[in-house]
Amino acid sequence: MSYPERRALVSILTTLVVTGIYAAYMAPQYPQADAYSPEIFHFWGRFFLILIPVSIAARIIIQILFVILNTIATREEISDRSDERTRLIELKSTRNGMWIFVLGFFLAMSALVAELQPSIMFVVLIGSG
């Protein structure tokens, strides 16, 4: 497996693990109130505002550790140069990620239109993010 493939795999796993651990940590704090109460919206606002910096910090730390461990394990230096194939793969992955987010956003808004609980909208946004 090439370095860009390993880096992408580590990035995906980091996102899933960090979000999963954070959601498990926050789940007991979910308020037992009416679905439209201010406490529910306060919870979800706090959830996202804390998740964003925690996720960014964890990704940075894990990517740094990955580069160090990969260099030690493979004894190869990572080149900053990339060819057309690598750039094309990066562009396609960016495009696909944006489509997933847009689809998730529309599904989240559709949950509100269907008069489902607001928490479903937030869960869909987390999943598509």
N, CA, C and O atoms as a MOPAC input file, in Angstrom:
PM7 MOZYME 1SCF
protein

 N      0.84600 1    -1.16600 1     0.00000 1
 C      0.00000 1     0.00000 1     0.00000 1
 C      0.90000 1     1.24100 1     0.00000 1
 O      1.87800 1     1.29700 1     0.74600 1
 N      0.57600 1     2.21800 1    -0.82200 1
 C      1.40500 1     3.40400 1    -0.93000 1
 C      1.15000 1     4.35000 1     0.24600 1
 O      0.17500 1     4.21100 1     0.98600 1
 N      2.05600 1     5.31200 1     0.39000 1
 C      1.93800 1     6.26200 1     1.49900 1
 C      0.63100 1     7.05900 1     1.44700 1
 O     -0.02800 1     7.17100 1     2.48100 1
 N      0.21700 1     7.62100 1     0.29900 1
 C     -1.06100 1     8.35100 1     0.28400 1
 C     -2.25800 1     7.47900 1     0.66800 1
 O     -3.19700 1     7.95300 1     1.30800 1
 N     -2.22000 1     6.21000 1     0.27600 1
 C     -3.31400 1     5.31100 1     0.64700 1
 C     -3.32900 1     5.06300 1     2.15500 1
 O     -4.39000 1     5.06800 1     2.77900 1
 N     -2.15800 1     4.84900 1     2.73000 1
 C     -2.07800 1     4.65000 1     4.18200 1
 C     -2.50800 1     5.90400 1     4.92600 1
 O     -3.20500 1     5.82100 1     5.93800 1
 N     -2.09400 1     7.07400 1     4.42700 1
 C     -2.46300 1     8.33600 1     5.06600 1
 C     -3.97000 1     8.54700 1     5.02500 1
 O     -4.55600 1     8.98400 1     6.01600 1
 N     -4.60500 1     8.24700 1     3.90100 1
 C     -6.05400 1     8.38600 1     3.78300 1
 C     -6.77200 1     7.41900 1     4.71600 1
 O     -7.76300 1     7.78100 1     5.35000 1
 N     -6.27200 1     6.19300 1     4.79900 1
 C     -6.87600 1     5.20700 1     5.68900 1
 C     -6.77000 1     5.64600 1     7.14600 1
 O     -7.73100 1     5.51300 1     7.90400 1
 N     -5.61900 1     6.16400 1     7.54200 1
 C     -5.44700 1     6.66000 1     8.90800 1
 C     -6.38800 1     7.83700 1     9.16000 1
 O     -6.94600 1     7.95500 1    10.25100 1
 N     -6.56700 1     8.68500 1     8.19500 1
 C     -7.46600 1     9.83800 1     8.34100 1
 C     -8.91600 1     9.39500 1     8.54500 1
 O     -9.61700 1     9.91900 1     9.41000 1
 N     -9.35100 1     8.43900 1     7.75000 1
 C    -10.73100 1     7.93200 1     7.87500 1
 C    -10.93400 1     7.26200 1     9.23600 1
 O    -11.92800 1     7.51200 1     9.91800 1
 N     -9.98600 1     6.41300 1     9.62000 1
 C    -10.10000 1     5.72500 1    10.90900 1
 C    -10.06400 1     6.71300 1    12.07200 1
 O    -10.79800 1     6.55600 1    13.04800 1
 N     -9.21400 1     7.72600 1    11.96700 1
 C     -9.14300 1     8.75100 1    13.00900 1
 C    -10.48100 1     9.45600 1    13.16200 1
 O    -10.95500 1     9.65800 1    14.28000 1
 N    -11.08800 1     9.82800 1    12.04700 1
 C    -12.37500 1    10.50900 1    12.09300 1
 C    -13.43100 1     9.63600 1    12.75400 1
 O    -14.17000 1    10.10200 1    13.62100 1
 N    -13.50400 1     8.38600 1    12.35300 1
 C    -14.50600 1     7.48400 1    12.92100 1
 C    -14.27500 1     7.24500 1    14.41700 1
 O    -15.21700 1     7.28900 1    15.20800 1
 N    -13.03600 1     6.99700 1    14.79600 1
 C    -12.73700 1     6.69000 1    16.19400 1
 C    -12.95800 1     7.90800 1    17.08600 1
 O    -13.57300 1     7.79300 1    18.14600 1
 N    -12.46400 1     9.07000 1    16.66900 1
 C    -12.61000 1    10.27400 1    17.49300 1
 C    -14.07800 1    10.64000 1    17.64900 1
 O    -14.52700 1    10.94900 1    18.75200 1
 N    -14.82800 1    10.60600 1    16.55600 1
 C    -16.25300 1    10.92800 1    16.63300 1
 C    -16.99400 1     9.90000 1    17.48000 1
 O    -17.86000 1    10.26600 1    18.27400 1
 N    -16.66900 1     8.63000 1    17.32400 1
 C    -17.32000 1     7.58800 1    18.11600 1
 C    -17.02900 1     7.71300 1    19.60100 1
 O    -17.93800 1     7.59700 1    20.42300 1
 N    -15.78100 1     7.94600 1    19.95100 1
 C    -15.41700 1     8.08900 1    21.35800 1
 C    -16.07300 1     9.32700 1    21.95500 1
 O    -16.58000 1     9.29300 1    23.07600 1
 N    -16.06000 1    10.41300 1    21.20200 1
 C    -16.67600 1    11.64900 1    21.70000 1
 C    -18.18700 1    11.47800 1    21.86100 1
 O    -18.76000 1    11.94400 1    22.84600 1
 N    -18.83000 1    10.82100 1    20.91000 1
 C    -20.27800 1    10.59500 1    21.01500 1
 C    -20.59400 1     9.69500 1    22.20500 1
 O    -21.58300 1     9.92100 1    22.90200 1
 N    -19.76900 1     8.67900 1    22.44500 1
 C    -19.98100 1     7.80900 1    23.60000 1
 C    -19.78600 1     8.57600 1    24.90900 1
 O    -20.47900 1     8.32200 1    25.89400 1
 N    -18.85000 1     9.50300 1    24.91000 1
 C    -18.61100 1    10.32900 1    26.09600 1
 C    -19.78200 1    11.27400 1    26.35800 1
 O    -20.15900 1    11.49400 1    27.50900 1
 N    -20.35300 1    11.82900 1    25.30100 1
 C    -21.43300 1    12.81400 1    25.44600 1
 C    -22.80600 1    12.17300 1    25.59900 1
 O    -23.72700 1    12.83700 1    26.07500 1
 N    -22.98000 1    10.93400 1    25.22200 1
 C    -24.29700 1    10.28900 1    25.25700 1
 C    -24.95000 1    10.30900 1    26.64800 1
 O    -26.14900 1    10.57400 1    26.73500 1
 N    -24.22700 1    10.04500 1    27.71900 1
 C    -24.88300 1    10.08900 1    29.03500 1
 C    -25.35900 1    11.49100 1    29.42500 1
 O    -26.21100 1    11.63300 1    30.30300 1
 N    -24.81700 1    12.51900 1    28.78100 1
 C    -25.19700 1    13.88400 1    29.10700 1
 C    -26.42300 1    14.35700 1    28.32600 1
 O    -26.87800 1    15.48700 1    28.50400 1
 N    -26.95400 1    13.49400 1    27.46600 1
 C    -28.11900 1    13.86600 1    26.66600 1
 C    -29.30600 1    14.11900 1    27.59400 1
 O    -29.65000 1    13.25600 1    28.40100 1
 N    -29.93600 1    15.29500 1    27.48800 1
 C    -31.02800 1    15.62000 1    28.41500 1
 C    -32.29300 1    14.79900 1    28.14400 1
 O    -32.64500 1    14.52900 1    26.99600 1
 N    -32.95100 1    14.41900 1    29.21200 1
 C    -34.20700 1    13.68400 1    29.10900 1
 C    -35.35400 1    14.70000 1    29.17300 1
 O    -36.04700 1    14.80400 1    30.18500 1
 N    -35.53700 1    15.42600 1    28.10800 1
 C    -36.55100 1    16.47700 1    28.07100 1
 C    -37.36600 1    16.32500 1    26.79400 1
 O    -37.14300 1    15.41200 1    26.00000 1
 N    -38.30500 1    17.23000 1    26.61600 1
 C    -39.11000 1    17.25700 1    25.40000 1
 C    -38.19000 1    17.44000 1    24.19700 1
 O    -37.16100 1    18.10700 1    24.29600 1
 N    -38.55900 1    16.85000 1    23.06100 1
 C    -37.71200 1    16.88100 1    21.86700 1
 C    -37.43500 1    18.30600 1    21.37800 1
 O    -36.43200 1    18.54000 1    20.70300 1
 N    -38.30500 1    19.24900 1    21.70800 1
 C    -38.14300 1    20.61900 1    21.23400 1
 C    -37.76400 1    21.58500 1    22.35200 1
 O    -37.90200 1    22.79800 1    22.19500 1
 N    -37.29500 1    21.06600 1    23.46100 1
 C    -36.94100 1    21.92900 1    24.58600 1
 C    -35.59500 1    22.60300 1    24.32400 1
 O    -34.77500 1    22.08600 1    23.56600 1
 N    -35.37300 1    23.75100 1    24.94700 1
 C    -34.09200 1    24.45300 1    24.76200 1
 C    -32.88300 1    23.62500 1    25.21400 1
 O    -31.77800 1    23.81200 1    24.70400 1
 N    -33.09200 1    22.71200 1    26.17000 1
 C    -31.96500 1    21.90200 1    26.65000 1
 C    -31.41300 1    20.99300 1    25.55300 1
 O    -30.20800 1    20.75700 1    25.47500 1
 N    -32.30900 1    20.49000 1    24.71200 1
 C    -31.87100 1    19.62200 1    23.60400 1
 C    -31.00700 1    20.41700 1    22.62600 1
 O    -29.94200 1    19.95200 1    22.22200 1
 N    -31.45700 1    21.60000 1    22.25000 1
 C    -30.69300 1    22.41500 1    21.31000 1
 C    -29.38400 1    22.89800 1    21.93600 1
 O    -28.37200 1    23.01900 1    21.24700 1
 N    -29.40500 1    23.17300 1    23.23600 1
 C    -28.18500 1    23.55400 1    23.93700 1
 C    -27.18000 1    22.39700 1    23.90900 1
 O    -25.98900 1    22.61000 1    23.68400 1
 N    -27.66400 1    21.18200 1    24.13800 1
 C    -26.80300 1    20.00700 1    24.10300 1
 C    -26.14000 1    19.85300 1    22.73700 1
 O    -24.92700 1    19.66800 1    22.65000 1
 N    -26.94100 1    19.93000 1    21.66800 1
 C    -26.38100 1    19.73700 1    20.33100 1
 C    -25.44100 1    20.86600 1    19.93300 1
 O    -24.44300 1    20.62600 1    19.25400 1
 N    -25.74100 1    22.07900 1    20.34200 1
 C    -24.82200 1    23.18600 1    20.07400 1
 C    -23.48900 1    22.97500 1    20.76000 1
 O    -22.43600 1    23.15900 1    20.14900 1
 N    -23.52800 1    22.58600 1    22.03600 1
 C    -22.30300 1    22.30600 1    22.77400 1
 C    -21.57600 1    21.10700 1    22.15900 1
 O    -20.34800 1    21.10700 1    22.07200 1
 N    -22.32700 1    20.08700 1    21.73200 1
 C    -21.74700 1    18.89600 1    21.12000 1
 C    -20.88200 1    19.27500 1    19.91800 1
 O    -19.72900 1    18.85500 1    19.82400 1
 N    -21.43800 1    20.06800 1    19.00200 1
 C    -20.70000 1    20.43900 1    17.79800 1
 C    -19.55500 1    21.39600 1    18.09700 1
 O    -18.47300 1    21.25800 1    17.52700 1
 N    -19.77500 1    22.36400 1    18.98000 1
 C    -18.72100 1    23.33200 1    19.26800 1
 C    -17.51300 1    22.70800 1    19.94500 1
 O    -16.39600 1    23.20300 1    19.79500 1
 N    -17.71800 1    21.63600 1    20.68200 1
 C    -16.58600 1    20.94600 1    21.29700 1
 C    -16.00100 1    19.91600 1    20.33600 1
 O    -14.78600 1    19.71800 1    20.31200 1
 N    -16.84800 1    19.25700 1    19.54300 1
 C    -16.37300 1    18.22500 1    18.62200 1
 C    -15.40100 1    18.78800 1    17.58800 1
 O    -14.41500 1    18.13100 1    17.25600 1
 N    -15.65300 1    19.96000 1    17.08600 1
 C    -14.81200 1    20.51800 1    16.01300 1
 C    -13.36300 1    20.69500 1    16.46900 1
 O    -12.47100 1    20.14700 1    15.82200 1
 N    -13.07700 1    21.44100 1    17.56200 1
 C    -11.65700 1    21.57400 1    17.94500 1
 C    -11.03200 1    20.26500 1    18.43400 1
 O     -9.84700 1    20.02200 1    18.20100 1
 N    -11.81400 1    19.42300 1    19.10700 1
 C    -11.28200 1    18.13500 1    19.55900 1
 C    -10.88600 1    17.28800 1    18.35000 1
 O     -9.82300 1    16.66700 1    18.34300 1
 N    -11.73500 1    17.26600 1    17.34100 1
 C    -11.45700 1    16.48600 1    16.13600 1
 C    -10.22600 1    17.02100 1    15.40000 1
 O     -9.38200 1    16.24700 1    14.94700 1
 N    -10.13100 1    18.33000 1    15.28700 1
 C     -8.97600 1    18.92300 1    14.59500 1
 C     -7.68700 1    18.60500 1    15.33900 1
 O     -6.69900 1    18.20300 1    14.72400 1
 N     -7.68900 1    18.77900 1    16.64700 1
 C     -6.48400 1    18.51100 1    17.43900 1
 C     -6.09300 1    17.04000 1    17.34700 1
 O     -4.91600 1    16.72000 1    17.17600 1
 N     -7.06100 1    16.15400 1    17.45800 1
 C     -6.76600 1    14.72000 1    17.38400 1
 C     -6.21800 1    14.34600 1    16.01300 1
 O     -5.28100 1    13.55300 1    15.91900 1
 N     -6.78100 1    14.90000 1    14.95900 1
 C     -6.28500 1    14.58400 1    13.61300 1
 C     -4.85300 1    15.04600 1    13.42500 1
 O     -4.03500 1    14.32400 1    12.85600 1
 N     -4.54400 1    16.25000 1    13.90000 1
 C     -3.18200 1    16.76700 1    13.76300 1
 C     -2.19800 1    15.87600 1    14.50800 1
 O     -1.16700 1    15.48900 1    13.95800 1
 N     -2.51200 1    15.54900 1    15.75600 1
 C     -1.61200 1    14.72200 1    16.57000 1
 C     -1.44100 1    13.33900 1    15.94900 1
 O     -0.32100 1    12.83400 1    15.86800 1
 N     -2.52300 1    12.72700 1    15.51600 1
 C     -2.43300 1    11.37800 1    14.94700 1
 C     -1.70200 1    11.38700 1    13.61100 1
 O     -0.95300 1    10.45400 1    13.32100 1
 N     -1.90000 1    12.41500 1    12.79100 1
 C     -1.16500 1    12.47800 1    11.52300 1
 C      0.33300 1    12.65600 1    11.76100 1
 O      1.14500 1    12.07000 1    11.04600 1
 N      0.70700 1    13.46300 1    12.76300 1
 C      2.12800 1    13.62400 1    13.07800 1
 C      2.71300 1    12.28800 1    13.54000 1
 O      3.78900 1    11.88900 1    13.09600 1
 N      2.00300 1    11.60700 1    14.42700 1
 C      2.47000 1    10.29400 1    14.88200 1
 C      2.54500 1     9.29800 1    13.73200 1
 O      3.46700 1     8.48500 1    13.67200 1
 N      1.57900 1     9.35700 1    12.82100 1
 C      1.59200 1     8.46000 1    11.66300 1
 C      2.82100 1     8.68800 1    10.79700 1
 O      3.47100 1     7.72900 1    10.37900 1
 N      3.14600 1     9.94500 1    10.52400 1
 C      4.31300 1    10.24400 1     9.68500 1
 C      5.58800 1     9.73900 1    10.35800 1
 O      6.45100 1     9.15300 1     9.70500 1
 N      5.70100 1     9.96900 1    11.65800 1
 C      6.90100 1     9.51600 1    12.37800 1
 C      6.99500 1     7.99500 1    12.35700 1
 O      8.04300 1     7.44200 1    12.02400 1
 N      5.90600 1     7.32000 1    12.70900 1
 C      5.92600 1     5.85200 1    12.74500 1
 C      6.09700 1     5.25200 1    11.35100 1
 O      6.77500 1     4.23600 1    11.20000 1
 N      5.50200 1     5.85600 1    10.34600 1
 C      5.64500 1     5.36000 1     8.97400 1
 C      7.08900 1     5.49800 1     8.50400 1
 O      7.62300 1     4.60000 1     7.85300 1
 N      7.72100 1     6.62300 1     8.83600 1
 C      9.11200 1     6.82600 1     8.44400 1
 C     10.02700 1     5.82200 1     9.14100 1
 O     10.95700 1     5.29600 1     8.53000 1
 N      9.76300 1     5.56100 1    10.41600 1
 C     10.56700 1     4.58600 1    11.15200 1
 C     10.35600 1     3.17500 1    10.59000 1
 O     11.31700 1     2.42500 1    10.42500 1
 N      9.12300 1     2.81900 1    10.30300 1
 C      8.81600 1     1.45700 1     9.85700 1
 C      9.29300 1     1.17800 1     8.43200 1
 O      9.81900 1     0.10100 1     8.15200 1
 N      9.11200 1     2.14300 1     7.53600 1
 C      9.43800 1     1.88800 1     6.12900 1
 C     10.81100 1     2.39900 1     5.72900 1
 O     11.32600 1     2.01500 1     4.67900 1
 N     11.40600 1     3.24800 1     6.53200 1
 C     12.71000 1     3.83900 1     6.24600 1
 C     12.73300 1     4.57700 1     4.90300 1
 O     13.76000 1     4.62000 1     4.22500 1
 N     11.60300 1     5.14700 1     4.53600 1
 C     11.55500 1     5.93100 1     3.29500 1
 C     11.14700 1     7.35200 1     3.62900 1
 O     10.30800 1     7.57800 1     4.50100 1
 N     11.74100 1     8.30500 1     2.93500 1
 C     11.38900 1     9.69800 1     3.15500 1
 C     10.16000 1    10.03400 1     2.32000 1
 O      9.99200 1     9.54800 1     1.20100 1
 N      9.32700 1    10.85800 1     2.88100 1
 C      8.10300 1    11.24700 1     2.20000 1
 C      8.40400 1    12.46300 1     1.32500 1
 O      8.88900 1    13.48500 1     1.81000 1
 N      8.11900 1    12.34000 1     0.06700 1
 C      8.35800 1    13.41800 1    -0.87800 1
 C      7.14000 1    14.34400 1    -0.93900 1
 O      5.99900 1    13.88300 1    -0.93000 1
 N      7.39500 1    15.63400 1    -0.99900 1
 C      6.30300 1    16.60300 1    -1.12700 1
 C      5.78200 1    16.67000 1    -2.56000 1
 O      4.72000 1    17.23700 1    -2.81700 1
 N      6.51800 1    16.10000 1    -3.46500 1
 C      6.09600 1    16.11900 1    -4.85400 1
 C      5.00200 1    15.09300 1    -5.07700 1
 O      5.01300 1    14.00400 1    -4.50300 1
 N      4.06200 1    15.46800 1    -5.92100 1
 C      2.99100 1    14.53100 1    -6.26300 1
 C      2.79300 1    14.56200 1    -7.76800 1
 O      2.99600 1    15.58800 1    -8.41800 1
 N      2.40000 1    13.44200 1    -8.29700 1
 C      2.17800 1    13.36100 1    -9.73500 1
 C      0.70500 1    13.64300 1   -10.04200 1
 O     -0.09900 1    13.90500 1    -9.14700 1
 N      0.38400 1    13.58100 1   -11.32000 1
 C     -0.98300 1    13.88000 1   -11.74200 1
 C     -1.97700 1    12.87100 1   -11.17700 1
 O     -3.09800 1    13.23700 1   -10.82400 1
 N     -1.57900 1    11.62400 1   -11.08900 1
 C     -2.47900 1    10.59400 1   -10.56400 1
 C     -2.84600 1    10.87500 1    -9.10600 1
 O     -4.01000 1    10.76400 1    -8.72100 1
 N     -1.84900 1    11.23800 1    -8.30200 1
 C     -2.10400 1    11.54700 1    -6.90200 1
 C     -3.02500 1    12.74700 1    -6.76800 1
 O     -3.95400 1    12.73400 1    -5.96100 1
 N     -2.77100 1    13.78300 1    -7.55400 1
 C     -3.63500 1    14.96800 1    -7.50200 1
 C     -5.04200 1    14.64800 1    -7.96900 1
 O     -6.00900 1    15.17500 1    -7.41800 1
 N     -5.17300 1    13.79800 1    -8.97200 1
 C     -6.49900 1    13.40700 1    -9.45100 1
 C     -7.25700 1    12.63200 1    -8.37400 1
 O     -8.45400 1    12.84800 1    -8.18300 1
 N     -6.57500 1    11.74100 1    -7.67900 1
 C     -7.20500 1    10.98600 1    -6.58700 1
 C     -7.65000 1    11.93800 1    -5.47400 1
 O     -8.74900 1    11.79300 1    -4.93900 1
 N     -6.80500 1    12.90900 1    -5.12600 1
 C     -7.16900 1    13.87500 1    -4.09100 1
 C     -8.37000 1    14.70900 1    -4.50500 1
 O     -9.24800 1    14.97500 1    -3.68400 1
 N     -8.42200 1    15.12100 1    -5.75500 1
 C     -9.55900 1    15.90400 1    -6.23800 1
 C    -10.84500 1    15.09000 1    -6.21900 1
 O    -11.90300 1    15.59000 1    -5.83600 1
 N    -10.74500 1    13.82200 1    -6.63900 1
 C    -11.92700 1    12.96200 1    -6.62400 1
 C    -12.40900 1    12.70900 1    -5.20300 1
 O    -13.61400 1    12.69900 1    -4.95000 1
 N    -11.48900 1    12.50500 1    -4.28200 1
 C    -11.90500 1    12.26700 1    -2.89600 1
 C    -12.52700 1    13.51500 1    -2.29400 1
 O    -13.47300 1    13.41200 1    -1.51300 1
 N    -12.02000 1    14.68500 1    -2.63800 1
 C    -12.62400 1    15.93000 1    -2.16800 1
 C    -14.02700 1    16.08500 1    -2.73000 1
 O    -14.95400 1    16.45700 1    -2.01000 1
 N    -14.18100 1    15.80100 1    -4.00900 1
 C    -15.49400 1    15.88400 1    -4.64200 1
 C    -16.47900 1    14.91900 1    -3.99900 1
 O    -17.61100 1    15.29400 1    -3.69400 1
 N    -16.05000 1    13.67700 1    -3.79200 1
 C    -16.93300 1    12.68100 1    -3.18200 1
 C    -17.30100 1    13.06800 1    -1.75200 1
 O    -18.44400 1    12.87900 1    -1.33600 1
 N    -16.35000 1    13.60600 1    -0.99900 1
 C    -16.63200 1    14.05300 1     0.36300 1
 C    -17.65400 1    15.18400 1     0.38900 1
 O    -18.52700 1    15.22100 1     1.25600 1
 N    -17.54200 1    16.09400 1    -0.55200 1
 C    -18.51000 1    17.19900 1    -0.62600 1
 C    -19.90100 1    16.68200 1    -0.98200 1
 O    -20.89400 1    17.15400 1    -0.42900 1
 N    -19.98300 1    15.72900 1    -1.88800 1
 C    -21.27900 1    15.15300 1    -2.26100 1
 C    -21.92100 1    14.43600 1    -1.08100 1
 O    -23.13200 1    14.52500 1    -0.88100 1
 N    -21.11900 1    13.73000 1    -0.30600 1
 C    -21.65600 1    13.04200 1     0.86900 1
 C    -22.20000 1    14.05800 1     1.86800 1
 O    -23.27100 1    13.85900 1     2.44300 1
 N    -21.46100 1    15.14300 1     2.07100 1
 C    -21.93900 1    16.15600 1     3.00600 1
 C    -23.21300 1    16.82500 1     2.50400 1
 O    -24.15300 1    17.02100 1     3.27400 1
 N    -23.25400 1    17.17700 1     1.22600 1
 C    -24.45200 1    17.81000 1     0.66700 1
 C    -25.65300 1    16.87700 1     0.76400 1
 O    -26.74400 1    17.31000 1     1.13500 1
 N    -25.46600 1    15.60900 1     0.43800 1
 C    -26.55500 1    14.64400 1     0.56200 1
 C    -27.01800 1    14.52800 1     2.01800 1
 O    -28.21800 1    14.48600 1     2.29100 1
 N    -26.07100 1    14.47700 1     2.93900 1
 C    -26.41300 1    14.41600 1     4.35000 1
 C    -27.13700 1    15.66400 1     4.81900 1
 O    -28.05700 1    15.58500 1     5.63300 1
 N    -26.72300 1    16.81900 1     4.30700 1
 C    -27.39000 1    18.07300 1     4.67600 1
 C    -28.84400 1    18.05100 1     4.21200 1
 O    -29.74800 1    18.42200 1     4.96100 1
 N    -29.06300 1    17.61400 1     2.97400 1
 C    -30.44400 1    17.55400 1     2.47100 1
 C    -31.26800 1    16.50900 1     3.21900 1
 O    -32.45600 1    16.72100 1     3.46100 1
 N    -30.65400 1    15.38400 1     3.58600 1
 C    -31.36900 1    14.39600 1     4.39000 1
 C    -31.71600 1    14.96300 1     5.77100 1
 O    -32.80100 1    14.70600 1     6.29300 1
 N    -30.80400 1    15.72800 1     6.35400 1
 C    -31.05800 1    16.33500 1     7.66000 1
 C    -32.20700 1    17.33300 1     7.56900 1
 O    -33.07400 1    17.36200 1     8.44200 1
 N    -32.21900 1    18.14800 1     6.52000 1
 C    -33.30700 1    19.11400 1     6.36300 1
 C    -34.61900 1    18.40300 1     6.04100 1
 O    -35.69300 1    18.85900 1     6.43400 1
 N    -34.52600 1    17.28900 1     5.32700 1
 C    -35.73100 1    16.50400 1     5.03300 1
 C    -36.32200 1    15.89800 1     6.30400 1
 O    -37.53700 1    15.73400 1     6.41300 1
 N    -35.45900 1    15.56900 1     7.26000 1
 C    -35.94900 1    15.05200 1     8.53800 1
 C    -36.78000 1    16.11400 1     9.25100 1
 O    -37.78100 1    15.80000 1     9.89500 1
 N    -36.36500 1    17.36200 1     9.13400 1
 C    -37.15500 1    18.43500 1     9.75000 1
 C    -38.46500 1    18.65700 1     9.00600 1
 O    -39.50400 1    18.89300 1     9.62300 1
 N    -38.41300 1    18.58200 1     7.68500 1
 C    -39.63500 1    18.75400 1     6.89200 1
 C    -40.62300 1    17.63600 1     7.20400 1
 O    -41.83200 1    17.86500 1     7.23000 1
 N    -40.11500 1    16.43100 1     7.43900 1
 C    -40.96800 1    15.28800 1     7.76500 1
 C    -41.42500 1    15.32200 1     9.22300 1
 O    -42.07100 1    14.39000 1     9.70200 1
 N    -41.08300 1    16.40400 1     9.92200 1
 C    -41.47100 1    16.63000 1    11.31600 1
 C    -40.94700 1    15.54800 1    12.25600 1
 O    -41.61200 1    15.16300 1    13.21800 1
 N    -39.73500 1    15.06400 1    11.95500 1
 C    -39.06500 1    14.14700 1    12.87900 1
 C    -38.39100 1    14.97300 1    13.97200 1
 O    -38.31800 1    16.19800 1    13.87300 1
 N    -37.90800 1    14.31600 1    14.99500 1
 C    -37.26000 1    15.03800 1    16.08800 1
 C    -36.00700 1    15.75400 1    15.59500 1
 O    -35.31200 1    15.23900 1    14.71900 1
 N    -35.70600 1    16.93300 1    16.14400 1
 C    -34.49900 1    17.65700 1    15.73900 1
 C    -33.21400 1    16.86600 1    15.97900 1
 O    -32.22600 1    17.07100 1    15.27400 1
 N    -33.21500 1    15.97600 1    16.95000 1
 C    -32.00900 1    15.18900 1    17.21700 1
 C    -31.63300 1    14.32100 1    16.01900 1
 O    -30.45100 1    14.06300 1    15.79200 1
 N    -32.61500 1    13.87400 1    15.25600 1
 C    -32.32700 1    13.07400 1    14.06900 1
 C    -31.55300 1    13.91000 1    13.04900 1
 O    -30.63200 1    13.41500 1    12.39900 1
 N    -31.93600 1    15.17800 1    12.91600 1
 C    -31.23300 1    16.07100 1    12.00600 1
 C    -29.75700 1    16.18700 1    12.41100 1
 O    -28.87400 1    16.12400 1    11.55500 1
 N    -29.48900 1    16.35500 1    13.70700 1
 C    -28.12100 1    16.50700 1    14.15400 1
 C    -27.31800 1    15.22700 1    13.98400 1
 O    -26.13600 1    15.29100 1    13.64800 1
 N    -27.91300 1    14.09300 1    14.20100 1
 C    -27.22900 1    12.81200 1    14.01000 1
 C    -26.87400 1    12.60900 1    12.54800 1
 O    -25.78200 1    12.13500 1    12.23400 1
 N    -27.78800 1    12.96600 1    11.64700 1
 C    -27.51700 1    12.85800 1    10.20600 1
 C    -26.37300 1    13.79500 1     9.81100 1
 O    -25.51900 1    13.42800 1     9.00400 1
 N    -26.35500 1    15.00300 1    10.37800 1
 C    -25.26200 1    15.94600 1    10.08300 1
 C    -23.91500 1    15.40300 1    10.56700 1
 O    -22.90400 1    15.54300 1     9.87900 1
 N    -23.90400 1    14.79300 1    11.73600 1
 C    -22.65800 1    14.20900 1    12.24400 1
 C    -22.20100 1    13.08200 1    11.33000 1
 O    -21.02100 1    12.98800 1    10.99200 1
 N    -23.13700 1    12.22900 1    10.93000 1
 C    -22.78600 1    11.10800 1    10.07400 1
 C    -22.26300 1    11.52400 1     8.70500 1
 O    -21.36300 1    10.88400 1     8.16000 1
 N    -22.81400 1    12.57500 1     8.15900 1
 C    -22.37200 1    13.00000 1     6.83000 1
 C    -21.15100 1    13.91300 1     6.89700 1
 O    -20.49600 1    14.15700 1     5.88300 1
 N    -20.85000 1    14.41400 1     8.08500 1
 C    -19.69800 1    15.29100 1     8.23000 1
 C    -18.41400 1    14.53300 1     8.18000 1
 O    -17.34200 1    15.12700 1     8.28700 1

